[in-house]
Structures are given as C-alpha cells and as structure tokens.
PDB file of C-alpha atoms in Angstrom:
ATOM      1  CA  UNK A 251      -0.062   0.190   0.037  1.00  0.00           C
ATOM      2  CA  UNK A 252       1.025   3.536  -0.726  1.00  0.00           C
ATOM      3  CA  UNK A 253       0.004   6.408   1.095  1.00  0.00           C
ATOM      4  CA  UNK A 254       0.271   9.943   0.003  1.00  0.00           C
ATOM      5  CA  UNK A 255      -0.306  13.085   1.475  1.00  0.00           C
ATOM      6  CA  UNK A 256      -1.077  16.450  -0.132  1.00  0.00           C
ATOM      7  CA  UNK A 257      -0.288  19.551   1.969  1.00  0.00           C
ATOM      8  CA  UNK A 258      -1.589  23.149   2.444  1.00  0.00           C
ATOM      9  CA  UNK A 259      -1.537  25.911   4.469  1.00  0.00           C
ATOM     10  CA  UNK A 260      -4.575  25.125   6.051  1.00  0.00           C
ATOM     11  CA  UNK A 261      -6.051  22.207   4.178  1.00  0.00           C
ATOM     12  CA  UNK A 262      -9.049  23.476   2.678  1.00  0.00           C
ATOM     13  CA  UNK A 263      -8.265  24.726  -0.863  1.00  0.00           C
ATOM     14  CA  UNK A 264      -5.295  23.304  -2.603  1.00  0.00           C
ATOM     15  CA  UNK A 265      -4.155  20.081  -0.629  1.00  0.00           C
ATOM     16  CA  UNK A 266      -8.522  18.898  -0.512  1.00  0.00           C
ATOM     17  CA  UNK A 267      -8.525  19.490  -4.638  1.00  0.00           C
ATOM     18  CA  UNK A 268      -5.373  17.583  -5.072  1.00  0.00           C
ATOM     19  CA  UNK A 269      -6.675  14.959  -2.304  1.00  0.00           C
ATOM     20  CA  UNK A 270      -9.895  14.567  -4.334  1.00  0.00           C
ATOM     21  CA  UNK A 271      -8.655  14.659  -7.808  1.00  0.00           C
ATOM     22  CA  UNK A 272      -6.168  11.772  -7.182  1.00  0.00           C
ATOM     23  CA  UNK A 273      -8.282   9.810  -5.223  1.00  0.00           C
ATOM     24  CA  UNK A 274     -10.436   9.904  -8.227  1.00  0.00           C
ATOM     25  CA  UNK A 275      -7.803   8.896 -10.489  1.00  0.00           C
ATOM     26  CA  UNK A 276      -6.811   5.992  -8.824  1.00  0.00           C
ATOM     27  CA  UNK A 277     -10.568   4.513  -8.435  1.00  0.00           C
ATOM     28  CA  UNK A 278     -10.404   5.247 -12.262  1.00  0.00           C
ATOM     29  CA  UNK A 279      -7.212   3.554 -12.659  1.00  0.00           C
ATOM     30  CA  UNK A 280      -8.229   0.470 -10.409  1.00  0.00           C
ATOM     31  CA  UNK A 281      -5.509   1.044  -8.057  1.00  0.00           C
ATOM     32  CA  UNK A 282      -7.560   2.168  -4.899  1.00  0.00           C
ATOM     33  CA  UNK A 283      -6.593  -1.197  -3.000  1.00  0.00           C
ATOM     34  CA  UNK A 284      -2.686  -0.268  -3.265  1.00  0.00           C
ATOM     35  CA  UNK A 285      -2.839   3.844  -3.226  1.00  0.00           C
ATOM     36  CA  UNK A 286      -4.824   5.801  -0.187  1.00  0.00           C
ATOM     37  CA  UNK A 287      -4.733   9.058  -0.348  1.00  0.00           C
ATOM     38  CA  UNK A 288      -4.997  12.244   2.258  1.00  0.00           C
ATOM     39  CA  UNK A 289      -4.216  15.726   3.026  1.00  0.00           C
ATOM     40  CA  UNK A 290      -3.742  18.511   6.325  1.00  0.00           C
ATOM     41  CA  UNK A 291      -2.585  21.627   6.869  1.00  0.00           C
ATOM     42  CA  UNK A 292       1.358  23.679   8.005  1.00  0.00           C
ATOM     43  CA  UNK A 293      -1.099  25.306   9.915  1.00  0.00           C
ATOM     44  CA  UNK A 294      -3.796  24.477  12.617  1.00  0.00           C
ATOM     45  CA  UNK A 295      -6.025  27.714  12.159  1.00  0.00           C
ATOM     46  CA  UNK A 296      -8.367  25.346  10.106  1.00  0.00           C
ATOM     47  CA  UNK A 297      -8.745  22.520  11.783  1.00  0.00           C
ATOM     48  CA  UNK A 298     -12.058  20.992  11.805  1.00  0.00           C
ATOM     49  CA  UNK A 299     -13.335  23.134   8.880  1.00  0.00           C
ATOM     50  CA  UNK A 300     -15.033  21.472   5.771  1.00  0.00           C
ATOM     51  CA  UNK A 301     -12.964  22.180   2.782  1.00  0.00           C
ATOM     52  CA  UNK A 302     -13.922  25.597   0.505  1.00  0.00           C
ATOM     53  CA  UNK A 303     -17.558  26.014  -0.241  1.00  0.00           C
ATOM     54  CA  UNK A 304     -15.402  27.435  -3.157  1.00  0.00           C
ATOM     55  CA  UNK A 305     -12.665  24.823  -4.009  1.00  0.00           C
ATOM     56  CA  UNK A 306     -15.825  21.842  -3.552  1.00  0.00           C
ATOM     57  CA  UNK A 307     -18.084  24.009  -6.085  1.00  0.00           C
ATOM     58  CA  UNK A 308     -15.177  23.878  -8.522  1.00  0.00           C
ATOM     59  CA  UNK A 309     -14.758  20.032  -7.640  1.00  0.00           C
ATOM     60  CA  UNK A 310     -18.152  19.460  -8.235  1.00  0.00           C
ATOM     61  CA  UNK A 311     -18.677  21.095 -11.986  1.00  0.00           C
ATOM     62  CA  UNK A 312     -15.521  18.739 -12.610  1.00  0.00           C
ATOM     63  CA  UNK A 313     -17.018  15.839 -11.201  1.00  0.00           C
ATOM     64  CA  UNK A 314     -15.033  15.177  -7.691  1.00  0.00           C
ATOM     65  CA  UNK A 315     -16.584  15.219  -4.507  1.00  0.00           C
ATOM     66  CA  UNK A 316     -14.020  16.849  -1.408  1.00  0.00           C
ATOM     67  CA  UNK A 317     -15.002  15.328   1.650  1.00  0.00           C
ATOM     68  CA  UNK A 318     -13.177  15.671   5.374  1.00  0.00           C
ATOM     69  CA  UNK A 319     -12.494  17.994   7.579  1.00  0.00           C
ATOM     70  CA  UNK A 320      -9.241  19.939   7.625  1.00  0.00           C
ATOM     71  CA  UNK A 321      -6.605  18.135   9.912  1.00  0.00           C
ATOM     72  CA  UNK A 322      -2.884  20.174  10.784  1.00  0.00           C
ATOM     73  CA  UNK A 323       0.230  17.681   9.421  1.00  0.00           C
ATOM     74  CA  UNK A 324       1.814  16.151  12.599  1.00  0.00           C
ATOM     75  CA  UNK A 325       5.911  15.311  12.867  1.00  0.00           C
ATOM     76  CA  UNK A 326       4.337  11.865  13.075  1.00  0.00           C
ATOM     77  CA  UNK A 327       2.514  11.856   9.656  1.00  0.00           C
ATOM     78  CA  UNK A 328       6.186  11.311   8.234  1.00  0.00           C
ATOM     79  CA  UNK A 329       5.944   8.003   9.370  1.00  0.00           C
ATOM     80  CA  UNK A 330       2.285   7.260   7.988  1.00  0.00           C
ATOM     81  CA  UNK A 331       2.654   8.806   4.504  1.00  0.00           C
ATOM     82  CA  UNK A 332       5.517   7.355   1.656  1.00  0.00           C
ATOM     83  CA  UNK A 333       5.272  10.507   0.149  1.00  0.00           C
ATOM     84  CA  UNK A 334       4.204  13.801   1.289  1.00  0.00           C
ATOM     85  CA  UNK A 335       3.007  16.309  -1.306  1.00  0.00           C
ATOM     86  CA  UNK A 336       3.772  20.362  -0.680  1.00  0.00           C
ATOM     87  CA  UNK A 337       1.330  22.354  -2.658  1.00  0.00           C
ATOM     88  CA  UNK A 338       4.380  25.066  -3.102  1.00  0.00           C
ATOM     89  CA  UNK A 339       7.608  25.854  -1.814  1.00  0.00           C
ATOM     90  CA  UNK A 340       6.212  27.500   1.427  1.00  0.00           C
ATOM     91  CA  UNK A 341       4.949  24.211   2.134  1.00  0.00           C
ATOM     92  CA  UNK A 342       7.987  22.355   1.187  1.00  0.00           C
ATOM     93  CA  UNK A 343      10.074  24.668   3.737  1.00  0.00           C
ATOM     94  CA  UNK A 344       8.165  24.181   6.228  1.00  0.00           C
ATOM     95  CA  UNK A 345       7.578  20.646   6.382  1.00  0.00           C
ATOM     96  CA  UNK A 346      10.866  19.488   6.095  1.00  0.00           C
ATOM     97  CA  UNK A 347      11.754  21.511   8.960  1.00  0.00           C
ATOM     98  CA  UNK A 348       9.222  19.351  11.352  1.00  0.00           C
ATOM     99  CA  UNK A 349      11.052  15.997  10.151  1.00  0.00           C
ATOM    100  CA  UNK A 350      13.259  14.627  12.846  1.00  0.00           C
ATOM    101  CA  UNK A 351      15.601  13.922  10.366  1.00  0.00           C
ATOM    102  CA  UNK A 352      16.732  14.823   6.977  1.00  0.00           C
ATOM    103  CA  UNK A 353      15.492  11.259   5.266  1.00  0.00           C
ATOM    104  CA  UNK A 354      12.122  11.582   6.234  1.00  0.00           C
ATOM    105  CA  UNK A 355      12.586  15.489   4.431  1.00  0.00           C
ATOM    106  CA  UNK A 356      13.297  14.316   1.341  1.00  0.00           C
ATOM    107  CA  UNK A 357      10.217  12.664   1.175  1.00  0.00           C
ATOM    108  CA  UNK A 358       8.556  15.735   0.519  1.00  0.00           C
ATOM    109  CA  UNK A 359       8.024  16.635  -3.055  1.00  0.00           C
ATOM    110  CA  UNK A 360       5.937  19.302  -4.619  1.00  0.00           C
ATOM    111  CA  UNK A 361       3.200  18.420  -6.599  1.00  0.00           C
ATOM    112  CA  UNK A 362       3.820  20.651 -10.034  1.00  0.00           C
ATOM    113  CA  UNK A 363       6.625  18.945  -9.967  1.00  0.00           C
ATOM    114  CA  UNK A 364       5.253  15.882 -11.767  1.00  0.00           C
ATOM    115  CA  UNK A 365       3.376  17.796 -14.227  1.00  0.00           C
ATOM    116  CA  UNK A 366       4.700  16.946 -17.622  1.00  0.00           C
ATOM    117  CA  UNK A 367       4.019  20.125 -19.160  1.00  0.00           C
ATOM    118  CA  UNK A 368       5.229  22.377 -16.863  1.00  0.00           C
ATOM    119  CA  UNK A 369       8.966  22.229 -18.038  1.00  0.00           C
ATOM    120  CA  UNK A 370      11.084  24.473 -19.905  1.00  0.00           C
ATOM    121  CA  UNK A 371      11.896  28.488 -18.498  1.00  0.00           C
ATOM    122  CA  UNK A 372       8.753  28.813 -17.768  1.00  0.00           C
ATOM    123  CA  UNK A 373       8.212  26.047 -14.999  1.00  0.00           C
ATOM    124  CA  UNK A 374       6.165  26.818 -12.040  1.00  0.00           C
ATOM    125  CA  UNK A 375       6.204  24.962  -9.450  1.00  0.00           C
ATOM    126  CA  UNK A 376       3.815  26.493  -6.807  1.00  0.00           C
ATOM    127  CA  UNK A 377      -0.145  25.982  -6.806  1.00  0.00           C
ATOM    128  CA  UNK A 378      -1.447  29.538  -5.791  1.00  0.00           C
ATOM    129  CA  UNK A 379      -3.309  29.470  -2.513  1.00  0.00           C
ATOM    130  CA  UNK A 380      -6.527  31.033  -3.976  1.00  0.00           C
ATOM    131  CA  UNK A 381      -8.020  31.501  -0.875  1.00  0.00           C
ATOM    132  CA  UNK A 382      -8.354  35.421  -0.599  1.00  0.00           C
ATOM    133  CA  UNK A 383      -8.688  35.310  -4.600  1.00  0.00           C
ATOM    134  CA  UNK A 384     -11.741  35.586  -6.655  1.00  0.00           C
ATOM    135  CA  UNK A 385     -13.709  32.047  -7.398  1.00  0.00           C
ATOM    136  CA  UNK A 386     -11.179  31.953 -10.607  1.00  0.00           C
ATOM    137  CA  UNK A 387      -8.797  31.517  -8.726  1.00  0.00           C
ATOM    138  CA  UNK A 388     -10.160  28.133  -7.465  1.00  0.00           C
ATOM    139  CA  UNK A 389     -10.404  26.865 -11.821  1.00  0.00           C
ATOM    140  CA  UNK A 390      -6.852  27.589 -12.012  1.00  0.00           C
ATOM    141  CA  UNK A 391      -6.177  25.255  -9.013  1.00  0.00           C
ATOM    142  CA  UNK A 392      -7.999  22.633 -10.518  1.00  0.00           C
ATOM    143  CA  UNK A 393      -6.137  23.464 -13.859  1.00  0.00           C
ATOM    144  CA  UNK A 394      -2.695  23.119 -12.171  1.00  0.00           C
ATOM    145  CA  UNK A 395      -3.259  20.002  -9.934  1.00  0.00           C
ATOM    146  CA  UNK A 396      -5.588  17.464 -11.992  1.00  0.00           C
ATOM    147  CA  UNK A 397      -2.066  17.219 -14.909  1.00  0.00           C
ATOM    148  CA  UNK A 398      -0.044  17.186 -11.828  1.00  0.00           C
ATOM    149  CA  UNK A 399      -1.744  14.714 -10.377  1.00  0.00           C
ATOM    150  CA  UNK A 400      -1.928  12.424 -12.876  1.00  0.00           C
ATOM    151  CA  UNK A 401       1.924  12.577 -13.390  1.00  0.00           C
ATOM    152  CA  UNK A 402       2.438  11.715 -10.210  1.00  0.00           C
ATOM    153  CA  UNK A 403       0.101   9.193 -10.187  1.00  0.00           C
ATOM    154  CA  UNK A 404       2.190   7.754 -12.980  1.00  0.00           C
ATOM    155  CA  UNK A 405       5.367   8.081 -11.352  1.00  0.00           C
ATOM    156  CA  UNK A 406       3.676   5.949  -8.682  1.00  0.00           C
ATOM    157  CA  UNK A 407       2.942   3.838 -10.622  1.00  0.00           C
ATOM    158  CA  UNK A 408       6.162   2.754 -11.885  1.00  0.00           C
ATOM    159  CA  UNK A 409       8.397   3.513  -8.235  1.00  0.00           C
ATOM    160  CA  UNK A 410       5.892   1.164  -6.231  1.00  0.00           C
ATOM    161  CA  UNK A 411       6.028  -0.967  -9.661  1.00  0.00           C
ATOM    162  CA  UNK A 412       1.814  -1.285  -9.037  1.00  0.00           C
ATOM    163  CA  UNK A 413       2.190  -1.402 -13.677  1.00  0.00           C
TER     164      UNK A 413
END
C-alpha cells in the first residue's frame, strides 16, 4: 500500500482539491487497493473545517467530490506516509523543518514537479493559494492540480511497481 498526503497551509483549498483529484484518478485506474490518499495543513487555524465551499463547488463542476475535515500535519505523519506532497515551496520548507531527520524530509516533494507540461524556462512549481482571491483562483488551482496528479500517479505506479 502506497500512502500519499497532500499538504497546503490550511487544508481547506489546495490540498483537499489534490486529494479529491488523486482519489478520483486512483479509482479510475483501479488502484484503490494499492494507493491511499489524504491531506493536511501546515497550520492549525482551519482544523475541523470542511473544504472551502469555492473549492468544493469547482470540484463538483468537474465531477470530483471533496470531503473530510481540515487537520494539521504532525511530525508523526512522516511515519504514516510514503510521499508528502507540498502545494508550494513555503509548505515544502515548513514540512522539511518539521521532519525529525533529513531522510524523512526527503519524502516531501512539490506537486507541480510531476506535471509533464510544466517544463522549461516558464516552469512554475507552486500551486497558488486561492483563499483570498476571486472564484477564478479555484478553477486555476484545479487546472494546475489535475495534470500534476496524473503525472504523480504515473510516477507512483512506476516507482512502486503497480503497473
């Protein structure tokens, strides 16, 4: 079983979107018995809250269901997950600082690094936080997360021999 945790700041916008998209892709490829996905936030200020309604609405438009409640990523989570997938470089740094040892910090990767179209001079590795922006920011997040999750799933299938 491969366990993946997506992490953003509050766990109400970007990471639940990534979790929902990846869960959908995993099920679509018949890998639900082999891959488990979760999400968390680096901060505690949204703990217990459902996904942001704007994220959930955008996901519904695209046939994805967002569920669950926000939780904070804890140091013990490193032992629970094979991959910890950060939404931006700030989250990446926070997570690596939280790791008790460098080897655990190496489990933290940036989601957009798996997007096969995100290359060259214009490569961007951050998924921007849409929380304080307009509704279009949530569509943008989905548009960035979906191809990156596809690339991540392809990576996991090869890396863990699930093909």
